[in-house]
Short mmCIF file of C-alpha atoms in Angstrom, two decimals:
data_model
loop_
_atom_site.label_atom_id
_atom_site.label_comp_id
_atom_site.label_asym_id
_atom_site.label_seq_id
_atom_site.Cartn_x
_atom_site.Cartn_y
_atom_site.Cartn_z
CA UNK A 1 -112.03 -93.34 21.19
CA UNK A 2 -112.63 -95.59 18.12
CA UNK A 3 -109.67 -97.60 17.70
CA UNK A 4 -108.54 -100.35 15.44
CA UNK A 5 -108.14 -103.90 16.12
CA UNK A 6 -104.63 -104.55 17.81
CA UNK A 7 -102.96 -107.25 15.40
CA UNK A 8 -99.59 -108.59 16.05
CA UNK A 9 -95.93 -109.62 14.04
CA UNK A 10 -97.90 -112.26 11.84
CA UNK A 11 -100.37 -109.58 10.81
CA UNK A 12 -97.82 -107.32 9.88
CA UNK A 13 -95.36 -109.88 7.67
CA UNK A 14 -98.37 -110.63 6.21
CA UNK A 15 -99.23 -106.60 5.35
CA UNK A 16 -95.61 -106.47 3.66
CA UNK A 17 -96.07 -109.39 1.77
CA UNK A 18 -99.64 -108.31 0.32
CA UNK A 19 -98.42 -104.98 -0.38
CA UNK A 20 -95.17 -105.87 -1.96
CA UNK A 21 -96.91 -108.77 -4.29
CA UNK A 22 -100.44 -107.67 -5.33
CA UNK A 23 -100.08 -104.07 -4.32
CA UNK A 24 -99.27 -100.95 -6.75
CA UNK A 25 -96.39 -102.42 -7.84
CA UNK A 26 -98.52 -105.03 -10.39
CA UNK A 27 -95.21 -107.28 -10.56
CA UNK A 28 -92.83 -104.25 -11.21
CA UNK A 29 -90.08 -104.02 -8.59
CA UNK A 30 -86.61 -102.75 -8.49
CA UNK A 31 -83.81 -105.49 -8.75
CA UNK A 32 -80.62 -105.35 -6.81
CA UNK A 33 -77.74 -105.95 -9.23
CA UNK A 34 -74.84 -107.33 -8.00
CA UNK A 35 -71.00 -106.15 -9.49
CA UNK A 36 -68.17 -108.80 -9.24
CA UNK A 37 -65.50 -106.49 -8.98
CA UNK A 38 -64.30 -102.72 -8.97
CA UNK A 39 -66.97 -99.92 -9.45
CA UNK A 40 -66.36 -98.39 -13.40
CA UNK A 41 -67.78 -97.35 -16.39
CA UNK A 42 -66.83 -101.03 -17.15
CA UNK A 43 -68.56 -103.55 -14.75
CA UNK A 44 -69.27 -107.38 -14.21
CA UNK A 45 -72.85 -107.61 -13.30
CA UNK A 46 -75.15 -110.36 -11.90
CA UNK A 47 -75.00 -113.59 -12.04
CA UNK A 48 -74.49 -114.06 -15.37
CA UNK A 49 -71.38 -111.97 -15.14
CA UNK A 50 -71.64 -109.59 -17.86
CA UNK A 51 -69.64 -107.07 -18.93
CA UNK A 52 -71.60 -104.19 -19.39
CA UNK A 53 -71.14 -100.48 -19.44
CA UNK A 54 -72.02 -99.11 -16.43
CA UNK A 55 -74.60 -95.95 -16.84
CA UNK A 56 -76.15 -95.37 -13.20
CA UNK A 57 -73.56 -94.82 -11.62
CA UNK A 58 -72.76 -91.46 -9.30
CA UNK A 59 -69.17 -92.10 -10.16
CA UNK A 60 -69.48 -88.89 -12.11
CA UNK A 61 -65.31 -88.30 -12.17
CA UNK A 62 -64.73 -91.69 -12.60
CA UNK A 63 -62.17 -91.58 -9.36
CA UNK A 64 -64.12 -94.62 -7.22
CA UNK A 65 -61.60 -97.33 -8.77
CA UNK A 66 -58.92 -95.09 -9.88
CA UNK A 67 -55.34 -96.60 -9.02
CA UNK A 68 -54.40 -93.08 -7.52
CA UNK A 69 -57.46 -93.23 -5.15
CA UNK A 70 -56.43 -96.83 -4.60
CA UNK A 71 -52.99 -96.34 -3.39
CA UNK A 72 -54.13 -93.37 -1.40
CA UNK A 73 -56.26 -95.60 0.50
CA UNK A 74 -53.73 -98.12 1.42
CA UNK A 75 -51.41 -95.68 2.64
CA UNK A 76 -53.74 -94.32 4.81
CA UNK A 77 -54.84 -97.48 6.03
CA UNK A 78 -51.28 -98.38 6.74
CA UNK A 79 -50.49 -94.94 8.03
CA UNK A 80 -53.94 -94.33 10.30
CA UNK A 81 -55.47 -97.63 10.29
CA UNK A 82 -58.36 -98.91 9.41
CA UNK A 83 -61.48 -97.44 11.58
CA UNK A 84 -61.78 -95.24 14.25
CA UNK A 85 -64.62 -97.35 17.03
CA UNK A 86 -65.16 -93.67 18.23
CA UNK A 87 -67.40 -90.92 17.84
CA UNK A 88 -65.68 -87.76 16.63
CA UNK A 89 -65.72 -85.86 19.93
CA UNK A 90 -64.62 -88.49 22.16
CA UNK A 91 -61.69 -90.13 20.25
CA UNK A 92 -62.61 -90.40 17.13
CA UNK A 93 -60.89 -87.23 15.23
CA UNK A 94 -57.36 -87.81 13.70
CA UNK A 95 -54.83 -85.44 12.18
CA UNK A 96 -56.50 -86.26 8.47
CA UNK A 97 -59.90 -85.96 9.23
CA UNK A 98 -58.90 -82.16 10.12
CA UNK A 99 -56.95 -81.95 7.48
CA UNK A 100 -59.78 -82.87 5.26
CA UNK A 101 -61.83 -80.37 7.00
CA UNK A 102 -59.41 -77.89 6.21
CA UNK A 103 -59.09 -78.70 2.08
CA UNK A 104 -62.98 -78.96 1.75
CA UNK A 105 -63.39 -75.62 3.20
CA UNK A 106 -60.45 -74.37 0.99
CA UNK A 107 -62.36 -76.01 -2.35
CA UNK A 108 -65.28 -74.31 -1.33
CA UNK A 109 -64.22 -71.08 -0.21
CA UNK A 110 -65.52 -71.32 3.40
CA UNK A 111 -65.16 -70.86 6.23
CA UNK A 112 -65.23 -74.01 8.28
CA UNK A 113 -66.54 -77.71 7.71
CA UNK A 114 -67.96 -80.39 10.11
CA UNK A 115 -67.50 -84.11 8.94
CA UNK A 116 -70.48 -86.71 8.96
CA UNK A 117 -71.04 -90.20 8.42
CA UNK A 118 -73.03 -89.72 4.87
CA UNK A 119 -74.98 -87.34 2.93
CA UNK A 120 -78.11 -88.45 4.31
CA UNK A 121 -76.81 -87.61 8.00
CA UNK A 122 -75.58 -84.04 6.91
CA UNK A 123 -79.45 -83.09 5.99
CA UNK A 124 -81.43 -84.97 9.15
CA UNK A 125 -78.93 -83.24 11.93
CA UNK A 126 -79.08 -79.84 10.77
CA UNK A 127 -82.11 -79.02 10.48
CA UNK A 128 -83.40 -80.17 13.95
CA UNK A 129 -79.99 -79.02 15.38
CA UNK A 130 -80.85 -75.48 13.95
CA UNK A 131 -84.59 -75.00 13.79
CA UNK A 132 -87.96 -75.19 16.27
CA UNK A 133 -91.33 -74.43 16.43
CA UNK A 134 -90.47 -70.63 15.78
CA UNK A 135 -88.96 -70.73 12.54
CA UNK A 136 -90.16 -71.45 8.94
CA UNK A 137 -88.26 -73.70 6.60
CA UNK A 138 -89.19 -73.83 3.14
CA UNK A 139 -88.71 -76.82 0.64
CA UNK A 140 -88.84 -77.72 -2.79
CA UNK A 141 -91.33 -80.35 -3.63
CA UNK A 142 -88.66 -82.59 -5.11
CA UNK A 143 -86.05 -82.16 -2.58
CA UNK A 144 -84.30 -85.40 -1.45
CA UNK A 145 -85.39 -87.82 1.44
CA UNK A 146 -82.96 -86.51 3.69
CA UNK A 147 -84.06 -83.02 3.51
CA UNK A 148 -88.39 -83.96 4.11
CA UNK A 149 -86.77 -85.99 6.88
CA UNK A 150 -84.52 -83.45 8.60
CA UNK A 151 -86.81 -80.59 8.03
CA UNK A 152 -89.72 -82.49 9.74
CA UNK A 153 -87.61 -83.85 12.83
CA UNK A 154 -86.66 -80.17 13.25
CA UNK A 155 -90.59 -79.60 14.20
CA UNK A 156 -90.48 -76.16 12.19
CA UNK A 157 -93.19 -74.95 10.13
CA UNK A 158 -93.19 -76.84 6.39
CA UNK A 159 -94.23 -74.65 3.76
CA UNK A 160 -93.22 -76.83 0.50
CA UNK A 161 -93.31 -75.03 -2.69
CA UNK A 162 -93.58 -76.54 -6.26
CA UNK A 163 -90.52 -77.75 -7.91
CA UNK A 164 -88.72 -74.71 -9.00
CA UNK A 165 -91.67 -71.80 -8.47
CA UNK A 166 -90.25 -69.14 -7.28
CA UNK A 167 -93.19 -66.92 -7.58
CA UNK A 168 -94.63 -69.71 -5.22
CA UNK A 169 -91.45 -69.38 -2.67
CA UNK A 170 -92.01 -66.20 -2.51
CA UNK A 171 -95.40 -65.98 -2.13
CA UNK A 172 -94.59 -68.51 1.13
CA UNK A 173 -91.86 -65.89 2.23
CA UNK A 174 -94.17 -62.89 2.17
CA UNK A 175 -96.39 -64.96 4.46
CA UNK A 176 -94.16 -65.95 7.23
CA UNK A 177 -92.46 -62.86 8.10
CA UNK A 178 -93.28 -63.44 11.71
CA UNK A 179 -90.89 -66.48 12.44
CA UNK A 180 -87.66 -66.11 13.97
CA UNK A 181 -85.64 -67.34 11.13
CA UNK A 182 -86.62 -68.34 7.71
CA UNK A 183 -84.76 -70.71 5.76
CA UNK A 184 -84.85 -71.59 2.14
CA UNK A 185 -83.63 -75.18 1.44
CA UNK A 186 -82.86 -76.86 -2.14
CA UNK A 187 -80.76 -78.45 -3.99
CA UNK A 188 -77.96 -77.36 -6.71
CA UNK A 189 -78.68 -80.19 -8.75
CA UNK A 190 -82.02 -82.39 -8.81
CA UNK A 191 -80.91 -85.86 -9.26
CA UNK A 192 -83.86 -87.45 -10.38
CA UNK A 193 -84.64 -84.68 -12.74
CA UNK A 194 -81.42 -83.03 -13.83
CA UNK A 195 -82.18 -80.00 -13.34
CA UNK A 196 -79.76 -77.17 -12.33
CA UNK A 197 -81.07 -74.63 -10.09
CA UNK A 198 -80.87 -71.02 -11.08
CA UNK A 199 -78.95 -69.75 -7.94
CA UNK A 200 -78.61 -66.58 -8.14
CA UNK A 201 -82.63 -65.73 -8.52
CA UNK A 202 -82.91 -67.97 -5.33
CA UNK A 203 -79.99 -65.62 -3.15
CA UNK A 204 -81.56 -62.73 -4.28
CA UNK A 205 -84.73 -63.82 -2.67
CA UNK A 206 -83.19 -65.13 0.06
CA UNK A 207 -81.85 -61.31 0.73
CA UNK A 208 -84.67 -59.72 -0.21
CA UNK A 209 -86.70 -61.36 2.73
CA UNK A 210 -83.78 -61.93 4.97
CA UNK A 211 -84.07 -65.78 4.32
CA UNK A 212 -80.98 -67.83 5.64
CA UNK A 213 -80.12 -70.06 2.21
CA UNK A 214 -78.91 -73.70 2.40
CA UNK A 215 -77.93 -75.70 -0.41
CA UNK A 216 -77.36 -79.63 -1.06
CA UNK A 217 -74.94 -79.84 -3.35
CA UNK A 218 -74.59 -83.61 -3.18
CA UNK A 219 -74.87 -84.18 -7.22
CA UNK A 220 -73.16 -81.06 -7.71
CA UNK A 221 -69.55 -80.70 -6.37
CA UNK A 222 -67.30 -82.36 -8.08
CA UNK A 223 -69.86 -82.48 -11.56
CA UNK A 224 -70.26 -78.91 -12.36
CA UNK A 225 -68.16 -75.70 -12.48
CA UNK A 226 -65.12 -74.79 -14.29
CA UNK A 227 -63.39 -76.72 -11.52
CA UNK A 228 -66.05 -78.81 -9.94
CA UNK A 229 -66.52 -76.44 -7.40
CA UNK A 230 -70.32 -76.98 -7.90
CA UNK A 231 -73.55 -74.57 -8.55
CA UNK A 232 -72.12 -72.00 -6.93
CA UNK A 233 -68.98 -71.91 -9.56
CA UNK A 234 -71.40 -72.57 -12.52
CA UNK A 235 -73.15 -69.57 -11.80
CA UNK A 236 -69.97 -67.26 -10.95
CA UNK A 237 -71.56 -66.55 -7.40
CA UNK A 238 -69.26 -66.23 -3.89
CA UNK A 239 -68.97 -68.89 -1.75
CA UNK A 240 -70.53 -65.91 0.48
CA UNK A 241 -74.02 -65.58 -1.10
CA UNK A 242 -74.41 -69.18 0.75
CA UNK A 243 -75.10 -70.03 4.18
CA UNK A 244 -74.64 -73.72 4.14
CA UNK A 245 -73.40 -76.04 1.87
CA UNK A 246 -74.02 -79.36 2.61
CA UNK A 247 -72.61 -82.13 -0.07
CA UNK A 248 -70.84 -85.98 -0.06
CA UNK A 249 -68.01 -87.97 -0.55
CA UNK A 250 -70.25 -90.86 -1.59
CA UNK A 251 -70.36 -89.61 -5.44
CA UNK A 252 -67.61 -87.49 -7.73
CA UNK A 253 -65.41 -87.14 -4.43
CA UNK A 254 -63.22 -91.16 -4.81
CA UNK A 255 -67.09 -92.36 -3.57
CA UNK A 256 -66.08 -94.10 -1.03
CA UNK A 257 -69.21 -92.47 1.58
CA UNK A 258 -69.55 -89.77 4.03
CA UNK A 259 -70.68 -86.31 3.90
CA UNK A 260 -70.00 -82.70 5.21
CA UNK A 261 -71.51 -79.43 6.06
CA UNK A 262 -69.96 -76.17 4.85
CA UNK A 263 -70.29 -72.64 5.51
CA UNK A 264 -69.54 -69.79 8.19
CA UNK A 265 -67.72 -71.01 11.03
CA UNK A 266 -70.55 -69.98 13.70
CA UNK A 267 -72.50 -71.81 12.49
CA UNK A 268 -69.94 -74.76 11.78
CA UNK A 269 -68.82 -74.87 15.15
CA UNK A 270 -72.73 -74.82 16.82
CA UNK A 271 -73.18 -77.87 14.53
CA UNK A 272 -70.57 -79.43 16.11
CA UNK A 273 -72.01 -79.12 19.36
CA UNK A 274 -75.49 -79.66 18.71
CA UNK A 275 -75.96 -82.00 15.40
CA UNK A 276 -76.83 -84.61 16.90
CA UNK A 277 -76.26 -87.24 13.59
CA UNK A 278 -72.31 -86.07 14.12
CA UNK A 279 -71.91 -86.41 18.10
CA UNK A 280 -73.41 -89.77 18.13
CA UNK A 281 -71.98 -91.32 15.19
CA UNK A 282 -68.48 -93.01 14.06
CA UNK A 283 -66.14 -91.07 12.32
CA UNK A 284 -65.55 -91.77 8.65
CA UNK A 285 -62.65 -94.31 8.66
CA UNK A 286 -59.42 -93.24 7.53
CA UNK A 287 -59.18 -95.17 4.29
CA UNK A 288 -61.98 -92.87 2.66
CA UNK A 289 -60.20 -89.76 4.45
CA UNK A 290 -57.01 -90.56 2.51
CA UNK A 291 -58.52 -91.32 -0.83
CA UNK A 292 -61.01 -88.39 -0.39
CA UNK A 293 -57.81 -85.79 0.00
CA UNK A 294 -56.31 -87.43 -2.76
CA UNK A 295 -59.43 -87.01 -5.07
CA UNK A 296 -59.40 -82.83 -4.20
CA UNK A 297 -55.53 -83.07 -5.41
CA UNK A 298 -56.75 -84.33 -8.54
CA UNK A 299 -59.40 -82.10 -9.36
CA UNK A 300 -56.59 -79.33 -9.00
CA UNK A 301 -54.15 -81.47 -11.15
CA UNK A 302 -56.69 -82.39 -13.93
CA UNK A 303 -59.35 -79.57 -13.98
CA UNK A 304 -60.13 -81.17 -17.25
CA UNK A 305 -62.34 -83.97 -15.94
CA UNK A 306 -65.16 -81.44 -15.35
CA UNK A 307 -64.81 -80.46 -19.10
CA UNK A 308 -65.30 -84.48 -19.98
CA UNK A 309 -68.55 -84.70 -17.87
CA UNK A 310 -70.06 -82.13 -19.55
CA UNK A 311 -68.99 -83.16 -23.39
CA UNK A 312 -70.36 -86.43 -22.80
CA UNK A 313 -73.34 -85.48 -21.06
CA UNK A 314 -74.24 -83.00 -23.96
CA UNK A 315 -73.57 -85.48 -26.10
CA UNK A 316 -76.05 -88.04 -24.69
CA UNK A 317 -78.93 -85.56 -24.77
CA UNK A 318 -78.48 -83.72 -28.04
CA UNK A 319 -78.37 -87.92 -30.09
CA UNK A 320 -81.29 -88.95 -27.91
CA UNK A 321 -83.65 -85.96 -28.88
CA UNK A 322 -83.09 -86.24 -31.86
CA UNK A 323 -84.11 -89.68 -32.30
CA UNK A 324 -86.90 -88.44 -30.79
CA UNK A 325 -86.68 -88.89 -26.79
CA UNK A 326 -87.73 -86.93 -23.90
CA UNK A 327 -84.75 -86.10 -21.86
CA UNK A 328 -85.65 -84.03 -18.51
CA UNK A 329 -83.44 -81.63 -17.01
CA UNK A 330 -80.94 -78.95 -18.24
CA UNK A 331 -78.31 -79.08 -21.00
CA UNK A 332 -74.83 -79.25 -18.99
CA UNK A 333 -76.17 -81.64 -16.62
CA UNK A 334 -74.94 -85.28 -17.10
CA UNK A 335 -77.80 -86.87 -16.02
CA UNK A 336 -79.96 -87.39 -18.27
CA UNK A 337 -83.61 -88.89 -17.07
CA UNK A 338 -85.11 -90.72 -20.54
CA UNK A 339 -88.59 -90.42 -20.12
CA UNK A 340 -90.62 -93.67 -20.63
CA UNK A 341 -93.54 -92.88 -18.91
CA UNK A 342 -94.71 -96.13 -17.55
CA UNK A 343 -93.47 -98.62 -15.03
CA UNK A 344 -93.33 -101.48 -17.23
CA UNK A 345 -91.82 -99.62 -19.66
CA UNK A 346 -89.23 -98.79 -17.49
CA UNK A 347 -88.15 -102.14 -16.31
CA UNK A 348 -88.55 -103.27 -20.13
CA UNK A 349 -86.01 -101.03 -21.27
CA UNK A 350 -83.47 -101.73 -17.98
CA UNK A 351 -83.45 -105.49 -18.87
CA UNK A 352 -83.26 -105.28 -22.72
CA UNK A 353 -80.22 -102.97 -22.43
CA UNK A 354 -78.73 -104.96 -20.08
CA UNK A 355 -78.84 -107.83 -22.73
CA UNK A 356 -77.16 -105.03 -25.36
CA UNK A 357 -73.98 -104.35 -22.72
CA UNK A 358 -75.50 -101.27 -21.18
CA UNK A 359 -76.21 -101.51 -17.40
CA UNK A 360 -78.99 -99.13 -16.66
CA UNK A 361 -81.47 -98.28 -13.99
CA UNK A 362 -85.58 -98.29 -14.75
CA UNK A 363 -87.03 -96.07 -12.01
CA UNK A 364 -90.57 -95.11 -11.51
CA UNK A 365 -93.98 -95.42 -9.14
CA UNK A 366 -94.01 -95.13 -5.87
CA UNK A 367 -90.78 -93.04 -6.34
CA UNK A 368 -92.35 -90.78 -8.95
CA UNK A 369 -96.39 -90.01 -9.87
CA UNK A 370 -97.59 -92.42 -12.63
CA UNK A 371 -96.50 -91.52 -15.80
CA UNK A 372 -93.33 -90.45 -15.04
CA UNK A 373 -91.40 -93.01 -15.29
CA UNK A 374 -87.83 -93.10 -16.65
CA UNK A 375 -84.10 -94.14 -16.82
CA UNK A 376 -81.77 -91.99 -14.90
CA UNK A 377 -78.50 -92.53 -17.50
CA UNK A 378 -75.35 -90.79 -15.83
CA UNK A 379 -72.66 -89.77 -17.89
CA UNK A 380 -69.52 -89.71 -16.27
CA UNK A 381 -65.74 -88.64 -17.28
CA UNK A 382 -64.57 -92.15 -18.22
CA UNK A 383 -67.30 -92.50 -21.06
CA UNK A 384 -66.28 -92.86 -24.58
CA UNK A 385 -68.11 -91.34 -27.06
CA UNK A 386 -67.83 -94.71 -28.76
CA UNK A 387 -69.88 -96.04 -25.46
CA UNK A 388 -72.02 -92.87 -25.52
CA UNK A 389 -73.53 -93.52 -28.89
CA UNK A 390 -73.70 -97.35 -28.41
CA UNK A 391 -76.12 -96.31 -25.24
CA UNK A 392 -78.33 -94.13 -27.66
CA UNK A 393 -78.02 -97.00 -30.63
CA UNK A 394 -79.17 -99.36 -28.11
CA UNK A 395 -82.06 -97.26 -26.89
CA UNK A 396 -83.36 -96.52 -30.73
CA UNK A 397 -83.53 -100.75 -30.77
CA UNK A 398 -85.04 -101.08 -27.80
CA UNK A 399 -87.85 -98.62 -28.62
CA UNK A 400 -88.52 -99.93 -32.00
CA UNK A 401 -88.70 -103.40 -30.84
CA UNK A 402 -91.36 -102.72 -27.98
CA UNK A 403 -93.45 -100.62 -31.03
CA UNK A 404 -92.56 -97.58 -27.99
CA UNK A 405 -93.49 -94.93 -30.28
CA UNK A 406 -97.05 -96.10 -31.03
CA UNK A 407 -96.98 -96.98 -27.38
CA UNK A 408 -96.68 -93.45 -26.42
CA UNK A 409 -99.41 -91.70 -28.30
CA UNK A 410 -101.92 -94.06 -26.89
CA UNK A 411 -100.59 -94.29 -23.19
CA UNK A 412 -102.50 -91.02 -21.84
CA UNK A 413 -105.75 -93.39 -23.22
CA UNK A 414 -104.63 -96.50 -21.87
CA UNK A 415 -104.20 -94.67 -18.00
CA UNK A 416 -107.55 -93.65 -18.29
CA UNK A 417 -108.83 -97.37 -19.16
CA UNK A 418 -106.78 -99.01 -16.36
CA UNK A 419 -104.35 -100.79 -18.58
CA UNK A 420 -101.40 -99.27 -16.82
CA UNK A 421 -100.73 -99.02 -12.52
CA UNK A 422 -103.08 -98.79 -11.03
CA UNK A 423 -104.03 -96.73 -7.99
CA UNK A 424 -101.27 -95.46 -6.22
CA UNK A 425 -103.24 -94.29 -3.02
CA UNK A 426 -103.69 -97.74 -2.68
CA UNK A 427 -99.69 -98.08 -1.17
CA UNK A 428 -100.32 -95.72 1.17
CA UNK A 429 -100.65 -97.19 4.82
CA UNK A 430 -104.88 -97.17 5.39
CA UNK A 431 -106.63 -98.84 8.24
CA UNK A 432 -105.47 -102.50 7.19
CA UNK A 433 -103.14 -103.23 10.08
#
């Protein structure tokens, strides 16, 4: 066998370092801002500490620093304490974490719910929990991290359609009618590109080729819906037509982390037994329990929160394309990726709208292809439209001031000469360790 030189620690600090400063990146990199202070639409950011409205955010209810969340949280932690030092099946499990169990499957209309320590963990235990070398998953291209991850430690077959083809999907379902059990993953909402899946064209195939369905609905509940029940409310679906849920209390649920599977209770309770990101983790500690209950009270008390996410959110795209701005995604979803196209770009317009009051996130290559870079703006129910048309005011200036227009027509030109990022196979791991 031909192998490659064996190299050591030094070798590979020195790897990082080459790769992070003369690699792909070409001096763009993302900056960790730090916020002095309670998570809102209002923050103090950075050093500096400026006051700056707060736009990237997944504090889409605006219930992270809410004094009833608050207060909820310091009962509990009086009441229950503080953490747990225990996985859930050997003593880590109180009365509220049940209880909690109990509401989310009550919001959702299902049947049972199984607790975990994020999002992320929801996504890589169930699918290896659930699925071997027998069955067939299939993903959309864009799905998040969690979901490639999971799905490939579950060592099922990968078919991966393209983002939203459902002529593709199907296609890949016609194919693989010799698996045990077929399973259609997505999610409800695609963070990064705001778009809403059309759910009831994916059930229908899912029944039509006796697909199991599973749906992340991590930028969903709690955003969209009548009541925030998520895509399946937006759509008027049952809870029924869906398998598994799995969503977060990281984002429109108080914030505060952790995440949760829902669906039939067979399958709840094999999860349980088998996932293996819920037997050998810590519970959630109580604090986010309590303020996570409290949050589902609230969506019952003031239904009109889910109204506000959407006004503003429409709001924010129909100003910005009219001044003339790409904005991806579907109308009644409040996030709202500005395209910018390049990296540069991208940063450019993060720090010159920080220096206008508006705290916003520049995201592009290696996390999307070149040329699509953008800024993910949330809109959240706290927003004013007074701070919604300041955002789009500021973006107009920014634009004008970097000649972005002009920029624009040319940039397909300028890829092709080199002027922008260059290579991006060059990130990916080659023979140079």
């Amino acid at each position: 066998l031909n192998r490659m030189e064996s190299k050591g620690s030094e070798s590979f600090v020195e790897y990082c370092r080459e790769v992070f400063e003369s690699g792909p990146f070409s001096g763009y990199k993302a900056e960790l801002h730090v916020i002095h202070g309670k998570q809102a639409e209002i923050v103090v950011a950075n050093e500096t500490k400026e006051t700056v409205v707060n736009f990237c955010s997944n504090n889409y209810t605006g219930l992270a620093s809410d004094e009833r969340i608050i207060e909820a949280a310091k009962k509990t932690l009086d009441s229950h304490g503080y953490g747990m030092s225990s996985a859930p099946l050997m003593c880590g499990f109180q009365d509220i974490h049940q209880k909690l169990e109990r509401e989310l499957s009550k919001f959702h209309g299902t049947d049972d719910t199984l607790l975990y320590p994020s999002g992320y963990h929801t996504n890589v235990g169930l699918f290896a929990a659930c699925f071997g070398s027998e069955d067939a998953i299939f993903s959309d291209e864009n799905n998040h991290s969690s979901i490639i991850d999971g799905v490939k430690l579950s060592k099922a077959k990968r078919f991966v359609y393209k983002h939203l083809d459902l002529e593709m999907l199907e296609e890949q379902l016609k194919s693989a009618q010799d698996y045990r059990f077929r399973c259609i993953v997505t999610e409800g909402i695609f963070s990064m590109e705001g778009d809403i899946l059309d759910l009831p064209k994916y059930v229908a195939l899912a029944k039509k080729y006796n697909a199991i369905f599973y749906l992340d609905e991590c930028h969903a509940t709690g955003v969209i819906g009548k009541t925030g029940r998520g895509t399946v409310e937006y759509w008027g679906l049952k809870p029924t037509d869906v398998d598994m849920i799995s969503s977060t209390l990281g984002k429109a649920i108080s914030g505060g982390g952790g995440g949760y599977t829902t669906g039939k209770r067979p399958i709840i309770e094999y999860l349980r037994q088998t996932s293996k990101t819920f037997i050998f983790s810590n519970s959630l500690c109580s604090p986010i329990i309590g303020a996570s209950l409290r949050a589902l009270e609230i969506f019952h008390e003031d239904p009109d929160i889910f109204n506000r996410i959407q006004k503003n959110g429409l709001r924010f795209r129909k100003a910005m394309t009219e001044a003339g701005f790409f904005i991806y995604g579907d109308q009644d979803c409040p996030i709202c990726p500005v395209s910018v196209r390049d990296e540069h770009l991208a940063r450019h317009f993060e720090i010159e709208l920080f220096k206008k009051g508006y705290y916003t996130i520049g995201l592009g290559f290696p996390l999307f292809p070149q040329g699509m870079s953008r800024l993910r703006i949330i809109l959240t129910s706290n927003h004013t439209f007074a701070q919604v048309d300041g955002l789009v005011k500021a973006f107009v200036e920014v634009a004008n001031e970097c000649n972005f227009w002009e920029l624009m027509k040319t940039y397909d030109d300028q890829v092709a000469s080199g002027k922008v990022i260059g290579n991006p196979d060059w990130w990916k791991p080659k023979a140079r360790l």
